[in-house]
Coordinates of C-alpha atoms and ligand atoms in Angstrom, one line a residue:
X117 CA 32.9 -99.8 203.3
X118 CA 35.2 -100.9 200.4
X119 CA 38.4 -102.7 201.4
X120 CA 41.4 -103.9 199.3
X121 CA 42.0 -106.6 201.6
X122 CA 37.8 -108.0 201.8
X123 CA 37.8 -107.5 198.0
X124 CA 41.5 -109.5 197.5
X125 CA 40.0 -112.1 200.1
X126 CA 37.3 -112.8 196.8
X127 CA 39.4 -112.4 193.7
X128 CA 41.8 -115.0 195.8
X129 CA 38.9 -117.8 195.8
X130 CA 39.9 -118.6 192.4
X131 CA 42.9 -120.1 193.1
X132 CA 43.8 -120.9 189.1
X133 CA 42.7 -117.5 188.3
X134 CA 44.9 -115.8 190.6
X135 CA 48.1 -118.3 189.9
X136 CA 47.6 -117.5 186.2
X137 CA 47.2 -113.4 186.5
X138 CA 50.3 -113.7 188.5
X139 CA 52.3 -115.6 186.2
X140 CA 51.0 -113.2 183.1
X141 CA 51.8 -109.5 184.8
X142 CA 55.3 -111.5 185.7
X143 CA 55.8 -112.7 182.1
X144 CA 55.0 -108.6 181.0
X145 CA 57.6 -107.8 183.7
X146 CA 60.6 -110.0 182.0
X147 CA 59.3 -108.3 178.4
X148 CA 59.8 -105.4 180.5
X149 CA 63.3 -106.4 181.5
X150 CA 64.4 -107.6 178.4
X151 CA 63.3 -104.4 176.1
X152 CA 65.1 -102.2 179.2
X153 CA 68.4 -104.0 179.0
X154 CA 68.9 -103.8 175.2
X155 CA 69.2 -99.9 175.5
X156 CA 72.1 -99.2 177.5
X157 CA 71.2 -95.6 178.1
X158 CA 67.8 -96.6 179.8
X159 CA 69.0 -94.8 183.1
X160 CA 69.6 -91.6 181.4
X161 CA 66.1 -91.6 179.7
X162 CA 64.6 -92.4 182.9
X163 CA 66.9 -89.5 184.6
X164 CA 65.8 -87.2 181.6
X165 CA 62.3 -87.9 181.3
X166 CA 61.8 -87.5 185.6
X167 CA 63.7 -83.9 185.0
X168 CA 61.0 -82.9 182.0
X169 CA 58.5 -83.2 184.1
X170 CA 60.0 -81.7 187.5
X171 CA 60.0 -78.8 185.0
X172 CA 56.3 -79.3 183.9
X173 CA 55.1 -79.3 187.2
X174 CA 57.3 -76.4 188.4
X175 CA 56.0 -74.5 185.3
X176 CA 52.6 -75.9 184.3
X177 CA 50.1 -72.8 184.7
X178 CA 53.0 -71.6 182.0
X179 CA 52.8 -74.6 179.6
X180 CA 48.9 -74.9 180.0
X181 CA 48.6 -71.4 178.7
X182 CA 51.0 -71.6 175.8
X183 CA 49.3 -74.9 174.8
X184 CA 45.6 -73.5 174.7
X185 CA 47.3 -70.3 172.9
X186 CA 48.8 -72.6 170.3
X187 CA 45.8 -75.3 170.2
X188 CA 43.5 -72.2 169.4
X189 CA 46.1 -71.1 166.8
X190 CA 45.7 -74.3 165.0
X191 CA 41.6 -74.3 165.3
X192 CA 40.9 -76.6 168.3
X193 CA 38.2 -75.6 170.8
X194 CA 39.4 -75.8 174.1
X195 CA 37.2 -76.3 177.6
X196 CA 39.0 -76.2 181.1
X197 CA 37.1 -78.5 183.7
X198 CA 37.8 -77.9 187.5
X199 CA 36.4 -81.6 188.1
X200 CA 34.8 -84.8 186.4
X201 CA 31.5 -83.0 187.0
X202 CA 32.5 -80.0 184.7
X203 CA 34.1 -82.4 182.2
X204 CA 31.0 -84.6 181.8
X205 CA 28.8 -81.8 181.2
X206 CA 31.2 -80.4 179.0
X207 CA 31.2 -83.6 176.5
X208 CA 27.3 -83.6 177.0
X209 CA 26.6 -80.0 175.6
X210 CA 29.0 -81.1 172.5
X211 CA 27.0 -83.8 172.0
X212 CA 23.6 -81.9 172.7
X213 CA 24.8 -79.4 170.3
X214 CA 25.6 -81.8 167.3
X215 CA 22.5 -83.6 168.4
X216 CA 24.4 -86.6 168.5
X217 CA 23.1 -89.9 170.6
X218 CA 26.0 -92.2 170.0
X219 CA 30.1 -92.5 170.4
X220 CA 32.8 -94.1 169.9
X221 CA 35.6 -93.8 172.3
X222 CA 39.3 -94.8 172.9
X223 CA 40.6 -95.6 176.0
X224 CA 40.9 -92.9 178.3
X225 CA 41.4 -93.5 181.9
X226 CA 40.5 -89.7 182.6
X227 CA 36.7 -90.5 181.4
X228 CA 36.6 -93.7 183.6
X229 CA 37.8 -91.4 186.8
X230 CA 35.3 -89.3 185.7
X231 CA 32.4 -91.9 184.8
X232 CA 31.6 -90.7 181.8
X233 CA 30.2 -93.2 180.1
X234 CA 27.9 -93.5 183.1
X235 CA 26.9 -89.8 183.0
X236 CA 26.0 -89.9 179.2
X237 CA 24.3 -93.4 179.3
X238 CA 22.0 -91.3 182.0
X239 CA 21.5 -88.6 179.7
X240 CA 20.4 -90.6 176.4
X241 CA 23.7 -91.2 174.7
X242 CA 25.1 -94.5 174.1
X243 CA 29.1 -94.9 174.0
X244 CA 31.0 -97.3 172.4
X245 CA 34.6 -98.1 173.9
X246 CA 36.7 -99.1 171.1
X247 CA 39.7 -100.5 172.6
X248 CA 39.5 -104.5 172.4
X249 CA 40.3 -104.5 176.1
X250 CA 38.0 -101.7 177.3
X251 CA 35.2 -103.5 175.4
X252 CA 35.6 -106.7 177.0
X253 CA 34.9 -104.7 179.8
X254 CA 32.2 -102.6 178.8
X255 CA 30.6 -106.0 178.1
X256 CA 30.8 -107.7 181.2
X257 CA 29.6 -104.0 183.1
X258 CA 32.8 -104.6 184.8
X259 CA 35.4 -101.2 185.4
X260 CA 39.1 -102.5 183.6
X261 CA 41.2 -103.6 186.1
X262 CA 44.7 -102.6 184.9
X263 CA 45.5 -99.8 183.1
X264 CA 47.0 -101.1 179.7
X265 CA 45.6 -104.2 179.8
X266 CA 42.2 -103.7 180.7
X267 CA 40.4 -107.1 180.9
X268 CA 44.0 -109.3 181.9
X269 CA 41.7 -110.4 185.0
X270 CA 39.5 -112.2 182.5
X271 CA 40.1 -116.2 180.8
X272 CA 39.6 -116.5 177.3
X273 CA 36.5 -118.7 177.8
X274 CA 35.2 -116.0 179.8
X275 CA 35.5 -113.4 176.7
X276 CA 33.8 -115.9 174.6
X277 CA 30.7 -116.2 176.7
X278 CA 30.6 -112.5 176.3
X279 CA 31.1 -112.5 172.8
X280 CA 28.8 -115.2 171.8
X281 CA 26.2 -113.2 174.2
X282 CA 26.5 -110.0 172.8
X283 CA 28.2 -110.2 169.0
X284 CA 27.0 -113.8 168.1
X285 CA 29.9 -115.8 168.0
X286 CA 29.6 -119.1 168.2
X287 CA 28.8 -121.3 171.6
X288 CA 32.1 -122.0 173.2
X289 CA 34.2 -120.6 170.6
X290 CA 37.5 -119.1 172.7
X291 CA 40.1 -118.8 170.2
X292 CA 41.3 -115.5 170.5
X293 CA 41.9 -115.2 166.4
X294 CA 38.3 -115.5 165.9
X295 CA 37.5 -113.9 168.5
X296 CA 39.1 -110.5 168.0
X297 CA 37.5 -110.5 164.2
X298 CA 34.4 -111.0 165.7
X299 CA 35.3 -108.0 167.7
X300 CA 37.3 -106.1 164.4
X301 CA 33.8 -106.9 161.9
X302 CA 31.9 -105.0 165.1
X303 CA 33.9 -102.1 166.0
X304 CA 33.9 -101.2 161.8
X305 CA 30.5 -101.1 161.9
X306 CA 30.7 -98.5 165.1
X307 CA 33.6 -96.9 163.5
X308 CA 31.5 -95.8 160.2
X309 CA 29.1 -94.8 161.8
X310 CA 29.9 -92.3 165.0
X311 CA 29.8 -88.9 164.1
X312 CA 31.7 -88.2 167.6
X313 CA 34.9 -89.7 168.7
X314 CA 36.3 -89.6 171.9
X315 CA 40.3 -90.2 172.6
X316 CA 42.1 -89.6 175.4
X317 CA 45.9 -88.1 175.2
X318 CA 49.2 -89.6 176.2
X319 CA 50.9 -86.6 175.3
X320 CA 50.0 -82.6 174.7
X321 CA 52.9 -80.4 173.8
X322 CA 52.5 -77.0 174.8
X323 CA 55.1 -75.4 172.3
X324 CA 52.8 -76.7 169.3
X325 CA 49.4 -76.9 170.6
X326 CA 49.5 -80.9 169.4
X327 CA 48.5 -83.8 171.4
X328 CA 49.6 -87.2 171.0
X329 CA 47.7 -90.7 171.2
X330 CA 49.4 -93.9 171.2
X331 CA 47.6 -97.0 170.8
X332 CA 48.4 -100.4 169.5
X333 CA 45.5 -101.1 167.7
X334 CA 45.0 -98.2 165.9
X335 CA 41.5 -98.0 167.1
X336 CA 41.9 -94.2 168.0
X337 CA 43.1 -93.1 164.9
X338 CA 39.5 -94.9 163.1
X339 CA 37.4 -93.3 165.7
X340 CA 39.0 -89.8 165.1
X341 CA 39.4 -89.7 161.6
X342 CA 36.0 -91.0 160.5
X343 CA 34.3 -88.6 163.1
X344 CA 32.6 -85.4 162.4
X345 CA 33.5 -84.2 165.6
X346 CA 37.0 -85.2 167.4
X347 CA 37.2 -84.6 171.4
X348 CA 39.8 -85.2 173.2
X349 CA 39.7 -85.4 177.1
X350 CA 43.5 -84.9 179.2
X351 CA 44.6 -84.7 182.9
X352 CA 46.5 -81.3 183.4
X353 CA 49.7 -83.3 184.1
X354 CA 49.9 -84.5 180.3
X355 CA 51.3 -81.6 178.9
X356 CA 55.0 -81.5 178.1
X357 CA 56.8 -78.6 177.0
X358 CA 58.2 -78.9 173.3
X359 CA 58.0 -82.1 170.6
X360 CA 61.5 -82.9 170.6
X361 CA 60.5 -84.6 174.5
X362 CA 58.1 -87.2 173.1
X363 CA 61.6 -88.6 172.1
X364 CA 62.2 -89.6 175.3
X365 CA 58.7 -90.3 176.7
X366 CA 57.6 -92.6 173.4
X367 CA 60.6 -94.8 174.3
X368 CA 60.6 -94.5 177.7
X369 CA 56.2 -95.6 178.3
X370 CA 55.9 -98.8 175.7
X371 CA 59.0 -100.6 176.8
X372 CA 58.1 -99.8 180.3
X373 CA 54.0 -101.1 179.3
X374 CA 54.4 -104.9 176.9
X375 CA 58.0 -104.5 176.9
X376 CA 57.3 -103.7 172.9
X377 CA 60.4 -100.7 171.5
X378 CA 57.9 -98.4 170.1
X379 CA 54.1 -98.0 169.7
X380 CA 52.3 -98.9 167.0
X381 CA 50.4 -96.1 166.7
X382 CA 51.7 -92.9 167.9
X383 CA 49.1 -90.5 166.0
X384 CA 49.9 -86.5 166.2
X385 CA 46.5 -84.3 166.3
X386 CA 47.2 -81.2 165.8
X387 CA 44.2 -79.2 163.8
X388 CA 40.6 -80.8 162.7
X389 CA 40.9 -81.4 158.9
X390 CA 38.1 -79.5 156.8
X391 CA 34.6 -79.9 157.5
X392 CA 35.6 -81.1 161.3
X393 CA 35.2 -79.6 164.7
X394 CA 38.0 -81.0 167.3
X395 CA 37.7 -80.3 171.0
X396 CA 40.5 -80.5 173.8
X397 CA 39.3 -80.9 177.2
X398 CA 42.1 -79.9 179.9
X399 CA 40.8 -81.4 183.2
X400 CA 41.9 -80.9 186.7
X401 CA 39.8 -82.8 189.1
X402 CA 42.4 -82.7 192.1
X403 CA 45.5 -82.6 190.3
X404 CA 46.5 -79.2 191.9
X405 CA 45.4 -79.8 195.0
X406 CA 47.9 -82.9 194.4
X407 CA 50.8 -80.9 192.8
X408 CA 50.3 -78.6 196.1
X409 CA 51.1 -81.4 198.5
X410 CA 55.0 -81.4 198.7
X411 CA 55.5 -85.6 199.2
X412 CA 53.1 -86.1 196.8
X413 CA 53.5 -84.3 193.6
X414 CA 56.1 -86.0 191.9
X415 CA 52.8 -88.7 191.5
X416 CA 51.8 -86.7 188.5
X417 CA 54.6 -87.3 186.8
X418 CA 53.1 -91.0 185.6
X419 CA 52.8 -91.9 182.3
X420 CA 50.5 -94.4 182.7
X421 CA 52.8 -97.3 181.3
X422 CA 51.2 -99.7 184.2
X423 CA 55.0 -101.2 184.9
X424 CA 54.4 -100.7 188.7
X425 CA 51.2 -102.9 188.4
X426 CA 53.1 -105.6 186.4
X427 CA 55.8 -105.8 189.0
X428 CA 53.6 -105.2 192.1
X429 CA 53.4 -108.4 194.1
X430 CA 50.2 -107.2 195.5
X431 CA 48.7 -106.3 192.8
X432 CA 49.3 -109.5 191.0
X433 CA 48.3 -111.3 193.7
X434 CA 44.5 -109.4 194.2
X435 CA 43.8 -107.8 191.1
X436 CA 42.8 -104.7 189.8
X437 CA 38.9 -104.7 190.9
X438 CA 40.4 -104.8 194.8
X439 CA 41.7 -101.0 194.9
X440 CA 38.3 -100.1 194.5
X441 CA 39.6 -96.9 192.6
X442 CA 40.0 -96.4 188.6
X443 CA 43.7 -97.0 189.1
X444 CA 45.1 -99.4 190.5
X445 CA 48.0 -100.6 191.8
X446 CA 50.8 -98.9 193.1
X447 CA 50.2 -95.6 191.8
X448 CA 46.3 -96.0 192.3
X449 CA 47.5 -96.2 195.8
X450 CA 49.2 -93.2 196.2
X451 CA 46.9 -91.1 193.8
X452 CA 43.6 -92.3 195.1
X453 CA 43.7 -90.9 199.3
X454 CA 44.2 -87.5 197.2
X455 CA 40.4 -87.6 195.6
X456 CA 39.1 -89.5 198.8
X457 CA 41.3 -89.6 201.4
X458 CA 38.2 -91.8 203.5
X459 CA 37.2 -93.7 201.0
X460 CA 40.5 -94.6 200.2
X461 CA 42.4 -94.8 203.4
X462 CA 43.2 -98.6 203.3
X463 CA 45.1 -98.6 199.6
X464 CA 48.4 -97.2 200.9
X465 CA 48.6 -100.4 203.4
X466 CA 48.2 -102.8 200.4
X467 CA 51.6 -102.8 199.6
X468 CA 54.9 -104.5 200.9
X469 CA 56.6 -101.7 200.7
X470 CA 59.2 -103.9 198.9
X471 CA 60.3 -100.8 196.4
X472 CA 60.2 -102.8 193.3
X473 CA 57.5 -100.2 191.7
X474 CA 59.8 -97.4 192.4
X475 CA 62.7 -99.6 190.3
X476 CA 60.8 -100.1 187.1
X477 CA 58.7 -96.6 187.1
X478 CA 60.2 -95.0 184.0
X479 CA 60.1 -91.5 185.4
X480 CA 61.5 -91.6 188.8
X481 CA 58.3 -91.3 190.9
X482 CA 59.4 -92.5 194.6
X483 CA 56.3 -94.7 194.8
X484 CA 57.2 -97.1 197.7
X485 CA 58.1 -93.7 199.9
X486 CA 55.1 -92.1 198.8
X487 CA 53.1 -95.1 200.0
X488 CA 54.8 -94.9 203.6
X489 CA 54.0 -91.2 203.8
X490 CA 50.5 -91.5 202.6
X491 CA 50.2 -94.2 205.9
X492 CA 51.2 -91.5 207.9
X493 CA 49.1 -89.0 207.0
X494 CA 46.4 -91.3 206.8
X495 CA 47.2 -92.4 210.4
X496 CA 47.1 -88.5 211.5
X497 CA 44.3 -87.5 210.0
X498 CA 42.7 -90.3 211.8
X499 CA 41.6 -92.4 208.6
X500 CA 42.6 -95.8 209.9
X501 CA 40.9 -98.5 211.5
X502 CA 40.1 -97.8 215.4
X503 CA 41.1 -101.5 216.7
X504 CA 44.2 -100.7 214.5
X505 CA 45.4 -97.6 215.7
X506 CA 44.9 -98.5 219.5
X507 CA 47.0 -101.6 218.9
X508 CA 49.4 -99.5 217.2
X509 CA 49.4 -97.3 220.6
X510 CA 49.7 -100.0 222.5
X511 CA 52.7 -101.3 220.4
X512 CA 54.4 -97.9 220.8
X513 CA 53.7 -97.9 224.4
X514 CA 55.2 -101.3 225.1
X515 CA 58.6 -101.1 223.0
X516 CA 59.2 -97.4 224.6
X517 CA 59.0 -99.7 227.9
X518 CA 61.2 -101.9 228.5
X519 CA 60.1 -103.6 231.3
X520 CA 57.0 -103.8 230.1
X521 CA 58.2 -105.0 226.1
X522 CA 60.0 -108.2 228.8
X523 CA 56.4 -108.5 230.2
X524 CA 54.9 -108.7 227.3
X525 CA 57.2 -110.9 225.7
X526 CA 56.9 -113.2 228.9
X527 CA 53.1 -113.7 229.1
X528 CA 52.9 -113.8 225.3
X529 CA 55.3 -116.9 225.3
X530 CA 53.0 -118.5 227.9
X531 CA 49.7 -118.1 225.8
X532 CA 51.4 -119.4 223.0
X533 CA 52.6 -122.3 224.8
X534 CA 49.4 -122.8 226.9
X535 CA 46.3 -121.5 225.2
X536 CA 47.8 -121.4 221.2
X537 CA 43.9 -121.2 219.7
X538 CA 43.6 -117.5 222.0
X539 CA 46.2 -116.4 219.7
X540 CA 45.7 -118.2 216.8
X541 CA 41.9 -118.2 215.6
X542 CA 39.4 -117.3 212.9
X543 CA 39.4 -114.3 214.5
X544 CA 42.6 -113.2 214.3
X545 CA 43.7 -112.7 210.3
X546 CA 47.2 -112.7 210.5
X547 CA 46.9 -116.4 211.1
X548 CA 44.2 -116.5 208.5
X549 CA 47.2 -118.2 205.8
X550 CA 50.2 -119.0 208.2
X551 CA 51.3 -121.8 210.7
X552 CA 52.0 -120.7 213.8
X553 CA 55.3 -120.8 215.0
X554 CA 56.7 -122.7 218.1
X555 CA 57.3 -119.8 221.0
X556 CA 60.6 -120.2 221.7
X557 CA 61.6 -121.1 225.4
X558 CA 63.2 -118.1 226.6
X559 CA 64.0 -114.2 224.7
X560 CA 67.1 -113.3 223.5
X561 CA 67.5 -110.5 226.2
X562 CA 67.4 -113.6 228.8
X563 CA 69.9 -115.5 227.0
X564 CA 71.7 -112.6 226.3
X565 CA 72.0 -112.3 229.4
X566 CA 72.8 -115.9 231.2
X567 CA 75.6 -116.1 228.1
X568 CA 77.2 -113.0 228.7
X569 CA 77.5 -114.0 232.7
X570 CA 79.2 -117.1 231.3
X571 CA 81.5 -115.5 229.9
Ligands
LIG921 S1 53.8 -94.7 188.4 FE1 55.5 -95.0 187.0 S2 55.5 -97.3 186.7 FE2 53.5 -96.7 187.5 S3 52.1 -96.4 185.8 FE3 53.0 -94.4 186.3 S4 54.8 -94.2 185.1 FE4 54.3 -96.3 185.0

């Protein structure tokens, strides 16, 4: 079974590499700071953009409706996918029906929580991720590992290996100018000569029928407008009500992301031009099942801006690949249990609870609680490890006790004294990275008690 903390226990052989993704999220978190404090109405945005969406998700059968009305006004096709099953299938037959074997696509984390590229490598069609990041991974057959900043995990001599593997660049080369025209003279190529784009969608606004894709290299725009055929794939949750919002969410996700004011690209879609077909596909795959879960629905809120990950000691510290899940992090965590609540019943305990993703999150979501609820729900349903919950009961038992918590605490202090290795072992994996500590000679209840007869 997958595990965050077996698969932390590997990125964390690496010492240099894990110092050095460390010190990088940390260095996007003081961007962070910095682009925050220079807008002294930051709080409010935050305040206004967590209220937009309450509304959205209090009303979003309503604004999903008026969207597809207006989207069909302006002369998009639009598909409705009840999981990543229906979605897949639903870019295959677009592609079957253009008889079209290759792609280009922007990044879109709904396709990677879907597999997509997967499914249609399966069924004969080749895709092409255009985002510099996303191809790194592509090329390495690795999933990204952060949600902005796809490849971060990865050293610049690593990306030259790739590069001089698969586009030709020269043996050793690493400097990331030559390497990213290496990767610019490629992508054209792909660019020119896709029929079908794929993007994803930061933004859809329901009072227009218009979806929004930011990007900073521009890559989704050149996929989209050299296609024949558009498609764009969006959670449910990406819909916001009128234009005059994206005012508040375009400042509000790339200060929150690089710490950058604006986006380079935010590109408006609203209608194919002439001669093009342009598809919008609204998926669901557990997002109301998620809305319907009271503690838990304000996670649809995100905006993907990856702050929490930047911040997240955690995350920092084990990297993306270890939450097993397409996202990671924070709000991986707390979205995760809600597609697999099995499979994922160990990401809600890779956090220190500490609250810091909670501060930066640019919409309000109470990610640290969320994380504490998940554990008890996980706990209930009976999704945690058995050793774990019977030393849990055993914990309970003992400190609702209290003769047997001074018990306890006796003998304990004995074995540590006595017999330290019963306690501290290989086989224990608290003391797996710590020194153990010298038992002290009596409790504080006992001298508690001899002081207080003193005096
Ligand atoms: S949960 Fe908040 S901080 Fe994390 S990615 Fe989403 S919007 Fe950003």
């Amino acid at each position: 079974m997958r595990n965050h903390a077996a698969l932390s226990e590997e990125f964390n052989k690496d010492e240099a590499r894990v110092d050095w993704h460390d010190e990088t999220l940390w260095f996007i978190r003081q961007k962070r700071d910095r682009a925050v404090h220079a807008i002294p109405e930051w709080e409010w945005l935050r305040e206004t953009g967590s209220q937009i969406k309450n509304n959205v998700l209090s009303n979003l059968s309503t604004y999903l409706e008026q969207f597809e009305t207006n989207a069909l006004k302006n002369g998009v096709q639009v598909h409705w996918a009840a999981d990543a099953k229906e979605h897949n299938e639903i870019v295959l037959s677009i592609m079957k029906r253009h008889q079209a074997d290759r792609m280009v696509k922007s990044k879109s984390m709904l396709t990677e929580e879907c597999h997509l590229n997967d499914f249609l490598a399966e069924n004969g069609v080749e895709v092409i991720d255009s985002d510099l990041g996303e191809r790194i991974v592509q090329l390495a057959k690795e999933p990204p590992s952060h949600i902005v900043l796809p490849c971060i995990h990865k050293k610049k001599e690593e990306i030259g290996d790739l590069f001089h593997e698969h586009l030709g660049t020269a043996s050793g080369e690493a400097d990331p100018q030559v390497l990213t025209e290496a990767a610019r003279q490629h992508l054209r190529d792909t660019f020119l000569t896709r029929k079908v784009a794929l993007t994803g969608v930061n933004f859809a606004i329901a009072e227009t029928g218009e979806f929004v894709v930011c990007t900073n290299e521009g890559n989704a725009d050149m996929g989209a407008h050299l296609s024949d055929v558009h498609i764009a794939c969006m959670g449910i949750e990406k819909i916001i009500p009128e234009r005059k919002h994206l005012s508040v969410f375009l400042r509000l996700l790339t200060r929150s992301a690089t710490g950058q004011p604006i986006t380079t690209y935010s590109s408006h879609f609203m209608k194919p031009r002439q001669g093009q077909e342009m598809h919008i596909v609204l998926v669901d795959n557990g997002r109301s099942r998620q809305l319907g879960r009271p503690d838990f629905r304000n996670s649809l809120k995100c905006i993907r801006c990856g702050s929490c990950m930047n911040t997240c000691p955690v995350y920092r510290r084990s990297g993306g690949h270890s939450y097993h899940t397409t996202i990671a992090g924070p709000i991986g965590a707390i979205l995760a249990p809600n597609l697999d609540m099995k499979d994922h019943a160990d990401l809600p305990f890779a956090s220190t609870l500490c609250g810091s993703c909670s501060n930066v999150c640019p919409v309000k979501i109470d990610i640290h609680d969320q994380l504490y609820k998940w554990r008890q729900v996980l706990v209930k349903e009976g999704h945690v490890d058995a050793v774990k919950a019977a030393g849990m009961k055993a914990m309970a038992y003992t400190f609702a006790n209290p003769s047997v918590f001074e018990v306890a605490g006796k003998s304990g202090r004995w074995f540590m004294k006595n017999f330290p290795s019963l306690v501290s072992n290989r086989l224990n994996p608290w003391y797996k990275e710590r020194e153990m500590p010298e038992p002290p000679k009596e409790s504080f209840r006992e001298w508690y008690s001899k002081n207080r007869k003193k005096s």
